[in-house]
PDB file of C-alpha atoms in Angstrom:
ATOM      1  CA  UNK A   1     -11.060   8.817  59.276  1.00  0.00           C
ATOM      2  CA  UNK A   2     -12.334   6.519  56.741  1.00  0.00           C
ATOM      3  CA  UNK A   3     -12.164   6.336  53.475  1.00  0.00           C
ATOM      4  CA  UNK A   4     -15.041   5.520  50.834  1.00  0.00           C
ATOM      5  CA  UNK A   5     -15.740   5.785  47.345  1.00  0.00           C
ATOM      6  CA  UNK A   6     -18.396   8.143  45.798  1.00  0.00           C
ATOM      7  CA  UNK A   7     -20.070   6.816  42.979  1.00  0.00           C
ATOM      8  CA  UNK A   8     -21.335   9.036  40.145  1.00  0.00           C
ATOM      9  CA  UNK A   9     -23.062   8.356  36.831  1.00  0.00           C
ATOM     10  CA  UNK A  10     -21.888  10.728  34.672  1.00  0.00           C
ATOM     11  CA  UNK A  11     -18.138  10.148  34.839  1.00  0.00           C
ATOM     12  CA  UNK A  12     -18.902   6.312  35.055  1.00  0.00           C
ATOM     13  CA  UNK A  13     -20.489   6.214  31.735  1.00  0.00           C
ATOM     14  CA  UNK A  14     -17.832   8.795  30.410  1.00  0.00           C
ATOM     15  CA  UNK A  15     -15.688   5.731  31.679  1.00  0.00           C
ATOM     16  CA  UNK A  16     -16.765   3.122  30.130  1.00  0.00           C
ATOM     17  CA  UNK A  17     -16.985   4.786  26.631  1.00  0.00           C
ATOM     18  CA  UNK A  18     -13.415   6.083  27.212  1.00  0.00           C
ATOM     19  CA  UNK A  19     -12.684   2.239  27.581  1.00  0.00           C
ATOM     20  CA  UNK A  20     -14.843   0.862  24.954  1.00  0.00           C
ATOM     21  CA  UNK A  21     -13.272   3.202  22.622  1.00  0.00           C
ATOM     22  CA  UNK A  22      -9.896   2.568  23.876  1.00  0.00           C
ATOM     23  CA  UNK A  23      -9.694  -1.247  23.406  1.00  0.00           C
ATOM     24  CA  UNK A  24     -12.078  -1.528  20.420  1.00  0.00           C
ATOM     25  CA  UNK A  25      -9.395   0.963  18.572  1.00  0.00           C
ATOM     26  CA  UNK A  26      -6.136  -1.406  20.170  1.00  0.00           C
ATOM     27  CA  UNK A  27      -7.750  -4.393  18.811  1.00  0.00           C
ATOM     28  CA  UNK A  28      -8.613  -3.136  15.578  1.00  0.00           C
ATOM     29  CA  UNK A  29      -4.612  -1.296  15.328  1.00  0.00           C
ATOM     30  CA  UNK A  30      -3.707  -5.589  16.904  1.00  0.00           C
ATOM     31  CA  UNK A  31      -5.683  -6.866  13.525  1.00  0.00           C
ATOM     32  CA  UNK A  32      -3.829  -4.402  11.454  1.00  0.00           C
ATOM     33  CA  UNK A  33      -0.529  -5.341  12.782  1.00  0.00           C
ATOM     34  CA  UNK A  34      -1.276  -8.931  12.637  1.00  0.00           C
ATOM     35  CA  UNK A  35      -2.173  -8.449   8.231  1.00  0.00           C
ATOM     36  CA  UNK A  36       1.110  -6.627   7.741  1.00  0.00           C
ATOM     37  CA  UNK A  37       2.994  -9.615   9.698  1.00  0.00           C
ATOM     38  CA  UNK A  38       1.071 -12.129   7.252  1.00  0.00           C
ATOM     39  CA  UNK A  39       1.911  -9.679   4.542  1.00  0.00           C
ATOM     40  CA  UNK A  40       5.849  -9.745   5.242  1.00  0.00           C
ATOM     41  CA  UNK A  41       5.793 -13.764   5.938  1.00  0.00           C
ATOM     42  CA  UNK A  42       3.344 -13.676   2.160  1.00  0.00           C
ATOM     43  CA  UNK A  43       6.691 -11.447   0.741  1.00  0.00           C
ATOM     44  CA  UNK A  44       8.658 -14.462   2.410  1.00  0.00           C
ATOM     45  CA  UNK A  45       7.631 -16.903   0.697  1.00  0.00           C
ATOM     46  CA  UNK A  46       7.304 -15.453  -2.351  1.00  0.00           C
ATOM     47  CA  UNK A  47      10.861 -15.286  -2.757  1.00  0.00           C
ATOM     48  CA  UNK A  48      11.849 -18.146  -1.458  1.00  0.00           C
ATOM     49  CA  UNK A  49       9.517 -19.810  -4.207  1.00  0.00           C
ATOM     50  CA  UNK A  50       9.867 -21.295  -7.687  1.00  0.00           C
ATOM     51  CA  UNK A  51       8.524 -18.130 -10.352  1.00  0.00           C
ATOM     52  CA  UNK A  52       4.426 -18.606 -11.049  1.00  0.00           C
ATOM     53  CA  UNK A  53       4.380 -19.240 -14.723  1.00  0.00           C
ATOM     54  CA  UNK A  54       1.372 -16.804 -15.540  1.00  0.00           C
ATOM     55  CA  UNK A  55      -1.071 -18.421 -18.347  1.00  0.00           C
ATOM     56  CA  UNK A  56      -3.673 -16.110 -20.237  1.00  0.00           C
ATOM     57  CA  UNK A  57      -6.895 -17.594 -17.940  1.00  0.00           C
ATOM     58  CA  UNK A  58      -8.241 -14.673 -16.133  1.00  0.00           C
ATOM     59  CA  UNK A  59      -7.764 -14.322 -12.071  1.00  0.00           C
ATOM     60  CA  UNK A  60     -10.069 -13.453  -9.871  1.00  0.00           C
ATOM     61  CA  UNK A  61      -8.868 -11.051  -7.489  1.00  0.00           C
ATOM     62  CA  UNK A  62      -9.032 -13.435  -4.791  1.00  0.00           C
ATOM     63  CA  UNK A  63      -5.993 -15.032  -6.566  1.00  0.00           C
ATOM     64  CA  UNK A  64      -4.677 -11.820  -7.027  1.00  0.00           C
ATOM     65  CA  UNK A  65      -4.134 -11.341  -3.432  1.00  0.00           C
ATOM     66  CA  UNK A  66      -2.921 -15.231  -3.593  1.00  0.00           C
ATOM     67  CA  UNK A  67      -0.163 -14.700  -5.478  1.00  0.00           C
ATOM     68  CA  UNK A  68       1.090 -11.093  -4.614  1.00  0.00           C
ATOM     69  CA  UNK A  69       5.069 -11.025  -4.158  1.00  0.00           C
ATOM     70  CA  UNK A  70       5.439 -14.035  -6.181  1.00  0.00           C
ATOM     71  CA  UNK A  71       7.878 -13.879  -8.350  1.00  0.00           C
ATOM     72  CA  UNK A  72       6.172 -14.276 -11.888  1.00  0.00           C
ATOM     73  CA  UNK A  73       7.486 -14.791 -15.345  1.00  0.00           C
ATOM     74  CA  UNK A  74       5.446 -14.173 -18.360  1.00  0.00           C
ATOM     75  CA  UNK A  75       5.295 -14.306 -22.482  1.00  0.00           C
ATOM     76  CA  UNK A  76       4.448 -12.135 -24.730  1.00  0.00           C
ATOM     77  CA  UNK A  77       4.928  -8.898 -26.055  1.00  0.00           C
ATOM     78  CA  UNK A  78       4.329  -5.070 -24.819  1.00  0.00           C
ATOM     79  CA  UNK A  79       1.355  -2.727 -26.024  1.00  0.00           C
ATOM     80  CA  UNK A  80       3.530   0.364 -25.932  1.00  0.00           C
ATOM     81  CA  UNK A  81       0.461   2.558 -27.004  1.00  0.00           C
ATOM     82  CA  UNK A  82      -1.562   2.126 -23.739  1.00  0.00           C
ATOM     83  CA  UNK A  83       1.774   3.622 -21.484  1.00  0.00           C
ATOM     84  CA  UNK A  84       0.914   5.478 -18.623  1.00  0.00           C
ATOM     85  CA  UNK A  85       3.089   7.754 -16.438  1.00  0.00           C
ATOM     86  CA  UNK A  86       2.927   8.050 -12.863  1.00  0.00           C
ATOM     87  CA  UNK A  87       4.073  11.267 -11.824  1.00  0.00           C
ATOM     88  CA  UNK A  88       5.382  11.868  -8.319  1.00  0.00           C
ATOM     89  CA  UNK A  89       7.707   9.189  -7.865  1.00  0.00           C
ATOM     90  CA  UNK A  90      11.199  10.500  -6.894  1.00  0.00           C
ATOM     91  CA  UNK A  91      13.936   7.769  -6.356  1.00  0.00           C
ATOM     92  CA  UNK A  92      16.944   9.082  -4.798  1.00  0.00           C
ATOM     93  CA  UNK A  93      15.664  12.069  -4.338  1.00  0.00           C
ATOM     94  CA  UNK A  94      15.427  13.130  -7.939  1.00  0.00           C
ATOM     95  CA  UNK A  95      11.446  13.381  -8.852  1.00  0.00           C
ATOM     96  CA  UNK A  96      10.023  11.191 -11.997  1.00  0.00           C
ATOM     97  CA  UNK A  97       7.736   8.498 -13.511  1.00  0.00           C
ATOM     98  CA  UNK A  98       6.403   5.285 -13.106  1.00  0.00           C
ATOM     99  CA  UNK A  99       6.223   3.582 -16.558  1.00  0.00           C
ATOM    100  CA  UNK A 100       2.886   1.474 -16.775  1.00  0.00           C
ATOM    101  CA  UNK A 101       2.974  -0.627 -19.990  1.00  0.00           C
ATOM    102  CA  UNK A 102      -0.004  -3.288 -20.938  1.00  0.00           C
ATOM    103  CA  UNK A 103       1.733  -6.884 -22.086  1.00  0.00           C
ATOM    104  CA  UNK A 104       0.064  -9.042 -23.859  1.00  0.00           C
ATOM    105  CA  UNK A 105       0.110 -12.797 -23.260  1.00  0.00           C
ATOM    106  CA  UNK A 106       1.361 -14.510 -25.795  1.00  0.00           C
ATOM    107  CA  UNK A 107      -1.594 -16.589 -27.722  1.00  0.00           C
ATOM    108  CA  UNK A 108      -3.789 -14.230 -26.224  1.00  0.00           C
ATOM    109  CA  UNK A 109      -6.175 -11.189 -25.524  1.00  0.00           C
ATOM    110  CA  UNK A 110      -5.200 -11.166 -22.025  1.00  0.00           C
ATOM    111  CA  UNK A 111      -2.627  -8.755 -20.742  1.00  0.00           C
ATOM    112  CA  UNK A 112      -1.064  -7.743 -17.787  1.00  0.00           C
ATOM    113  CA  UNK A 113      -0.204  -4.353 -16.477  1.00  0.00           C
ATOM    114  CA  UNK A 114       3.807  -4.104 -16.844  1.00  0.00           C
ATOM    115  CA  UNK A 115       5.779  -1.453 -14.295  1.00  0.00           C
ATOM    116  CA  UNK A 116       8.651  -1.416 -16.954  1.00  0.00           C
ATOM    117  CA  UNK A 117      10.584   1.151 -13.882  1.00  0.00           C
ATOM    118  CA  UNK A 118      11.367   4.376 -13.114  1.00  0.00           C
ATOM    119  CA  UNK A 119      12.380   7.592 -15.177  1.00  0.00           C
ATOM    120  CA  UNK A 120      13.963  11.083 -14.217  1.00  0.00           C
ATOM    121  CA  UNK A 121      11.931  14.117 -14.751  1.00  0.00           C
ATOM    122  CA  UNK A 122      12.948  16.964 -16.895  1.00  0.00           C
ATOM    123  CA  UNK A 123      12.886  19.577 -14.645  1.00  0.00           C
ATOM    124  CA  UNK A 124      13.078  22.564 -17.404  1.00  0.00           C
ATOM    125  CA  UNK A 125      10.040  20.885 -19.344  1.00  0.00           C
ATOM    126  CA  UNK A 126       8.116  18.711 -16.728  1.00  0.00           C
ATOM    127  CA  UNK A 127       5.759  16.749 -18.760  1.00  0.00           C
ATOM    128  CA  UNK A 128       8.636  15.575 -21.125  1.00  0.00           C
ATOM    129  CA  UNK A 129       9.429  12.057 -21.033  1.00  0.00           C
ATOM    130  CA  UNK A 130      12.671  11.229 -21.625  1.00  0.00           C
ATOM    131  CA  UNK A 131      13.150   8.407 -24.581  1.00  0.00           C
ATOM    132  CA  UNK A 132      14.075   4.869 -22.656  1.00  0.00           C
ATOM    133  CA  UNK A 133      13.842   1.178 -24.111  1.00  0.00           C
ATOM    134  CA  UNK A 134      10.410  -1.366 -24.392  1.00  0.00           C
ATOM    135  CA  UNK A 135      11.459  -4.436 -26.041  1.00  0.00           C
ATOM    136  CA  UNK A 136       9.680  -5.230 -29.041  1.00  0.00           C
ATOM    137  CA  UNK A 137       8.197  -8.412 -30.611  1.00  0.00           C
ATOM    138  CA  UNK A 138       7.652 -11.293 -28.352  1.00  0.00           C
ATOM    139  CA  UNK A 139       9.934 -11.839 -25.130  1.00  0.00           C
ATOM    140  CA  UNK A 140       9.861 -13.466 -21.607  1.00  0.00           C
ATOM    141  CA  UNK A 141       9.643 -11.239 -18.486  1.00  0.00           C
ATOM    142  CA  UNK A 142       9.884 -11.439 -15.116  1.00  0.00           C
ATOM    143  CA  UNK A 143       8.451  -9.409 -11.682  1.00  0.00           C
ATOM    144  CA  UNK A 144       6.873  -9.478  -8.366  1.00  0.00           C
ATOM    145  CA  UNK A 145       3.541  -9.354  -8.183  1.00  0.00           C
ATOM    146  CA  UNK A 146       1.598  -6.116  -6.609  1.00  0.00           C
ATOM    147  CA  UNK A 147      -1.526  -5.964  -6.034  1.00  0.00           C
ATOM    148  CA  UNK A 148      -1.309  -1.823  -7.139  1.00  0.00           C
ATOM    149  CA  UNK A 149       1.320   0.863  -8.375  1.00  0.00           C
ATOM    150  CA  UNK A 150       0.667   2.348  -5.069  1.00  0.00           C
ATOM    151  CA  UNK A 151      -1.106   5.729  -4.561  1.00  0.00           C
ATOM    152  CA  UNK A 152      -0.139   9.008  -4.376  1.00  0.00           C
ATOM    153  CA  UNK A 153      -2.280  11.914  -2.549  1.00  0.00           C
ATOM    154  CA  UNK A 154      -4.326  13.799  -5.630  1.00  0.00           C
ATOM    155  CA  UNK A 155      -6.073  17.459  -4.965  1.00  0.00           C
ATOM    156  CA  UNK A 156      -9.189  17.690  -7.610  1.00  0.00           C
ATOM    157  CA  UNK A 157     -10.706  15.729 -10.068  1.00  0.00           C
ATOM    158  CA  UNK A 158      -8.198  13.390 -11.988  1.00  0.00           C
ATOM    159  CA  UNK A 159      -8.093  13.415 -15.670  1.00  0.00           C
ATOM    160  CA  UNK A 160      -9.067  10.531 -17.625  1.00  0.00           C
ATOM    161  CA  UNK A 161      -7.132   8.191 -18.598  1.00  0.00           C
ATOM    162  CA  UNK A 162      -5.822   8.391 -22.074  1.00  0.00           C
ATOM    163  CA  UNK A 163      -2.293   6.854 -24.083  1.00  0.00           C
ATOM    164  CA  UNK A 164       0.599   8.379 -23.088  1.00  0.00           C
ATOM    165  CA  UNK A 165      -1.232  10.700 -20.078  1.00  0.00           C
ATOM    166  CA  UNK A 166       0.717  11.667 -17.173  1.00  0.00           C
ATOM    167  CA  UNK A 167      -1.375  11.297 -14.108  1.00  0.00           C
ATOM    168  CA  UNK A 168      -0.701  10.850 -10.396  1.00  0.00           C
ATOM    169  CA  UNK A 169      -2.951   7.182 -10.205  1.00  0.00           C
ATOM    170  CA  UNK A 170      -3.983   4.598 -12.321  1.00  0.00           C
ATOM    171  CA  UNK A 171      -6.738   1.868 -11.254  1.00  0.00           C
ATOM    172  CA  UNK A 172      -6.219  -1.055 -13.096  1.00  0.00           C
ATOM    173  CA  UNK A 173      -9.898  -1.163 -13.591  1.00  0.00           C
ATOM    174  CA  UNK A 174      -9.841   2.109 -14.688  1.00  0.00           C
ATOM    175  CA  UNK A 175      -6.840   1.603 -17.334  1.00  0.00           C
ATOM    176  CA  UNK A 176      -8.939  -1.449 -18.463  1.00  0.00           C
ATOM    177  CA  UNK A 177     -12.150   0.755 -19.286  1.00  0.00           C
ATOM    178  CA  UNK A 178     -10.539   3.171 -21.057  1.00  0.00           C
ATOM    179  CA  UNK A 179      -8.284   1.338 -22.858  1.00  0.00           C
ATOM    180  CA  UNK A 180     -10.674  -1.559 -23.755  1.00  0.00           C
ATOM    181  CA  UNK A 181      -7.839  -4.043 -22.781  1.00  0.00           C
ATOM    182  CA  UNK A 182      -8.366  -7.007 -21.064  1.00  0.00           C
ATOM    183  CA  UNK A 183      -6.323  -7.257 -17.787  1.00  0.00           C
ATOM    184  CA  UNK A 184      -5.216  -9.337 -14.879  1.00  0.00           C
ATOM    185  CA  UNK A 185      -6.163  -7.773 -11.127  1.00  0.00           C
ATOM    186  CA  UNK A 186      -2.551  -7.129 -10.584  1.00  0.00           C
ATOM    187  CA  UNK A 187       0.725  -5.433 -11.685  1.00  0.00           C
ATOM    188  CA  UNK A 188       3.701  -6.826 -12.133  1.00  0.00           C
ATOM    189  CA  UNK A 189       6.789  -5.010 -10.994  1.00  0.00           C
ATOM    190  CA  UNK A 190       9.290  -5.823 -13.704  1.00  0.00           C
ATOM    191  CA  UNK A 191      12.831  -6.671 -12.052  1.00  0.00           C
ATOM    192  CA  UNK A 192      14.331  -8.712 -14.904  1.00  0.00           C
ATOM    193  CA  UNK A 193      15.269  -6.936 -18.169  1.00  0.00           C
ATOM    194  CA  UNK A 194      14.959  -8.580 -21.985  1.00  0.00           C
ATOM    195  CA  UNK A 195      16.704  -5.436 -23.315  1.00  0.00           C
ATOM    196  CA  UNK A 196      20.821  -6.180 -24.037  1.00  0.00           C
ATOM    197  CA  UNK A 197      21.562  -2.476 -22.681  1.00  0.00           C
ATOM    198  CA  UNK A 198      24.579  -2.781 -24.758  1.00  0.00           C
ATOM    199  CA  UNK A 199      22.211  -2.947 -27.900  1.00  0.00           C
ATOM    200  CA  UNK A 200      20.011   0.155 -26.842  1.00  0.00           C
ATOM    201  CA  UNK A 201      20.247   3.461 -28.909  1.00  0.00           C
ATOM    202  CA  UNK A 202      22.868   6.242 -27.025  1.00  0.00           C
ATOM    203  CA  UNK A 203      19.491   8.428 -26.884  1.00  0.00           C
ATOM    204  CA  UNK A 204      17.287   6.136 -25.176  1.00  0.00           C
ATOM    205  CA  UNK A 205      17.763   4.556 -21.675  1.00  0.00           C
ATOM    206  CA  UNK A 206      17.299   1.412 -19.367  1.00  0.00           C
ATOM    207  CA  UNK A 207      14.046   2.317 -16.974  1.00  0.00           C
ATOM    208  CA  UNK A 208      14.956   1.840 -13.331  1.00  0.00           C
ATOM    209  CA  UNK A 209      14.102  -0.955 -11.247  1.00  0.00           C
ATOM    210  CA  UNK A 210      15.554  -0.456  -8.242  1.00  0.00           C
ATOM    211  CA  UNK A 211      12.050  -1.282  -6.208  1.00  0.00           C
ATOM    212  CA  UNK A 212      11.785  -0.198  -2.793  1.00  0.00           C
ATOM    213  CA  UNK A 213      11.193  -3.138  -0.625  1.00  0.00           C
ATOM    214  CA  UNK A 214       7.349  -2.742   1.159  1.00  0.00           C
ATOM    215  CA  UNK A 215       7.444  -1.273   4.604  1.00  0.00           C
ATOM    216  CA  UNK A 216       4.709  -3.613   6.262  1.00  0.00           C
ATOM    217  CA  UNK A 217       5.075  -1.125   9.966  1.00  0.00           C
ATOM    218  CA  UNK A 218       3.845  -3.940  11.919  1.00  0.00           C
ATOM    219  CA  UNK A 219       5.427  -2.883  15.104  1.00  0.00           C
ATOM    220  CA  UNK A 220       4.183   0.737  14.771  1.00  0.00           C
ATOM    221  CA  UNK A 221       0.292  -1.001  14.886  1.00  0.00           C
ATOM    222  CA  UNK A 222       1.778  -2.909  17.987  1.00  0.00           C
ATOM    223  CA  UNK A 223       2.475   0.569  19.087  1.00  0.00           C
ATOM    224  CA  UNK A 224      -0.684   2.050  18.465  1.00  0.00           C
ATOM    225  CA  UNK A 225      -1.974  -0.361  20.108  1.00  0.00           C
ATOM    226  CA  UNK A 226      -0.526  -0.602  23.293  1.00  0.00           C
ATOM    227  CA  UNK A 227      -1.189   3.327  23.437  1.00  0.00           C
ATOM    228  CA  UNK A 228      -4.986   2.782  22.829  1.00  0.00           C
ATOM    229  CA  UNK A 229      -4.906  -0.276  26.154  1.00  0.00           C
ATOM    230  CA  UNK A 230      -3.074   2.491  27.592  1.00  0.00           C
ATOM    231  CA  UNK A 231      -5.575   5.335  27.424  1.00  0.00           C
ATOM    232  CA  UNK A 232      -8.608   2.494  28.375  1.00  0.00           C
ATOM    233  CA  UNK A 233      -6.484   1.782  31.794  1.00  0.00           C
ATOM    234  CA  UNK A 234      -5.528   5.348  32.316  1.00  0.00           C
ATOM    235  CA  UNK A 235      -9.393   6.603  31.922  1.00  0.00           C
ATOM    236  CA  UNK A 236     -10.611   3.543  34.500  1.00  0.00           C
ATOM    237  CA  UNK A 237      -8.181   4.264  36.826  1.00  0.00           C
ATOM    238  CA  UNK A 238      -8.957   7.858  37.113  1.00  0.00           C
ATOM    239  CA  UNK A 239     -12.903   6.872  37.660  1.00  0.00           C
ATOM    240  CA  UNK A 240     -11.461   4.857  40.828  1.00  0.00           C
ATOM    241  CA  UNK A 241      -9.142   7.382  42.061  1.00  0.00           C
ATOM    242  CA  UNK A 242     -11.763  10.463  41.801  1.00  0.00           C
ATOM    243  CA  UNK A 243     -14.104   8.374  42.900  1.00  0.00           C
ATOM    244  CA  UNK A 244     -12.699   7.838  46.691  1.00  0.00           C
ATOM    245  CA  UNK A 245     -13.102  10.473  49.341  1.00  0.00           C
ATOM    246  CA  UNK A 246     -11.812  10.753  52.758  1.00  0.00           C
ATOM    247  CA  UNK A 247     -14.879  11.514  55.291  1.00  0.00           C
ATOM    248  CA  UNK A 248     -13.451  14.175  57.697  1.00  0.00           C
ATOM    249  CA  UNK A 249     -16.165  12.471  60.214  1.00  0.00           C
ATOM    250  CA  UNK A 250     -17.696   9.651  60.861  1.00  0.00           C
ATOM    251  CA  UNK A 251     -21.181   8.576  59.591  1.00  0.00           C
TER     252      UNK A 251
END
């Protein structure tokens, strides 16, 4: 008895588009992986170096991406009219706000977008916001750099942007249309606080800044990945093992 392989077209093509796919989709989850590592080495750095001293000439957002997770310091003073909350962002399990604030460089019509922290929800009247502290007059801050305030999933059309609104996003290009401000192509996650608590009113409150450190999930592209290679070898190897048969005679 001999065995020999039968050749057919049909599951040979169905092959080698099962393996196309299959490795085009683990080298594309391999690229992924390989932008979060440079991310997480970019967050590295970052803190391991001196604060950027942030001037009022514009960036590009090719220096944008440059400098995000720097830590960055910054003069001037906050626009408190143009605050924005983000809605949907629990910390600790108790839901909230984001508080989006322009700042104005000092000298200047630039400004940067300002993540002054986070604030508790009133759950009996949900689109209260509960009085907290912006310094006033001209101080010194300090942050991380982000590229966004990160995004939250939205059903319908969002409303437009407006002082004071409550939404679930805000584009900084967005903010700076409606708002006619002036802004830098990032956001600056405050971390370092001008306001003396001690010296803020009983009825007002410190914003939190307790920011969750990114989760790059390299390893779960890696993962992805090596499931993809797995499901190109899996889909060649069963083309060669259909493909034998065992002649019950000779030719």
């Amino acid at each position: 008895m001999r065995i020999r392989f039968h050749f057919r077209w049909i599951p040979f093509v169905v092959m080698l588009l099962l393996v196309a796919l299959g490795v085009s989709l683990a080298q594309w989850q391999q690229r992924r992986g390989d932008e979060k590592v440079a991310r997480a080495a970019r967050l590295e750095a970052g803190n391991q170096a001196a604060p950027l001293v942030l001037s009022a000439a514009p960036l590009l957002p090719a220096d944008a991406q440059a400098i995000e997770y720097r830590r960055v310091t910054v003069t001037g003073h906050f626009v408190p009219a143009w605050t924005v909350y983000l809605d949907n962002r629990p910390y600790k399990g108790q839901a909230g706000f984001h508080v989006l604030t322009p700042f104005q460089i000092d000298g200047s019509a630039m400004h940067v977008l300002v993540a002054q922290g986070w604030l508790p929800r009133n759950n009996a009247e949900r689109t209260r916001i509960p009085d907290y502290a912006t310094p006033k007059g001209t101080v010194t801050i300090s942050g991380i750099a982000r590229l966004n305030a990160g995004h939250v999933m939205e059903l319908g059309t969002a409303p437009a942007l407006a002082p004071q609104a409550i939404v679930q996003n805000a584009d900084i290009g967005q903010l700076a249309q409606a708002s006619g401000l002036a802004l830098q192509p990032f956001i600056l996650e405050e971390t370092v606080n001008p306001v003396d608590s001690a010296a803020v009113p009983a009825s007002s409150q410190l914003p939190v800044r307790d920011w969750p450190a990114p989760d790059f999930g390299a390893d779960k592209h890696r993962g992805y990945a090596f499931q993809w290679y797995a499901l190109a070898l899996m889909a060649f190897l069963f083309f060669v093992f259909t493909g034998f048969r065992r002649a019950n005679k000779q030719p």
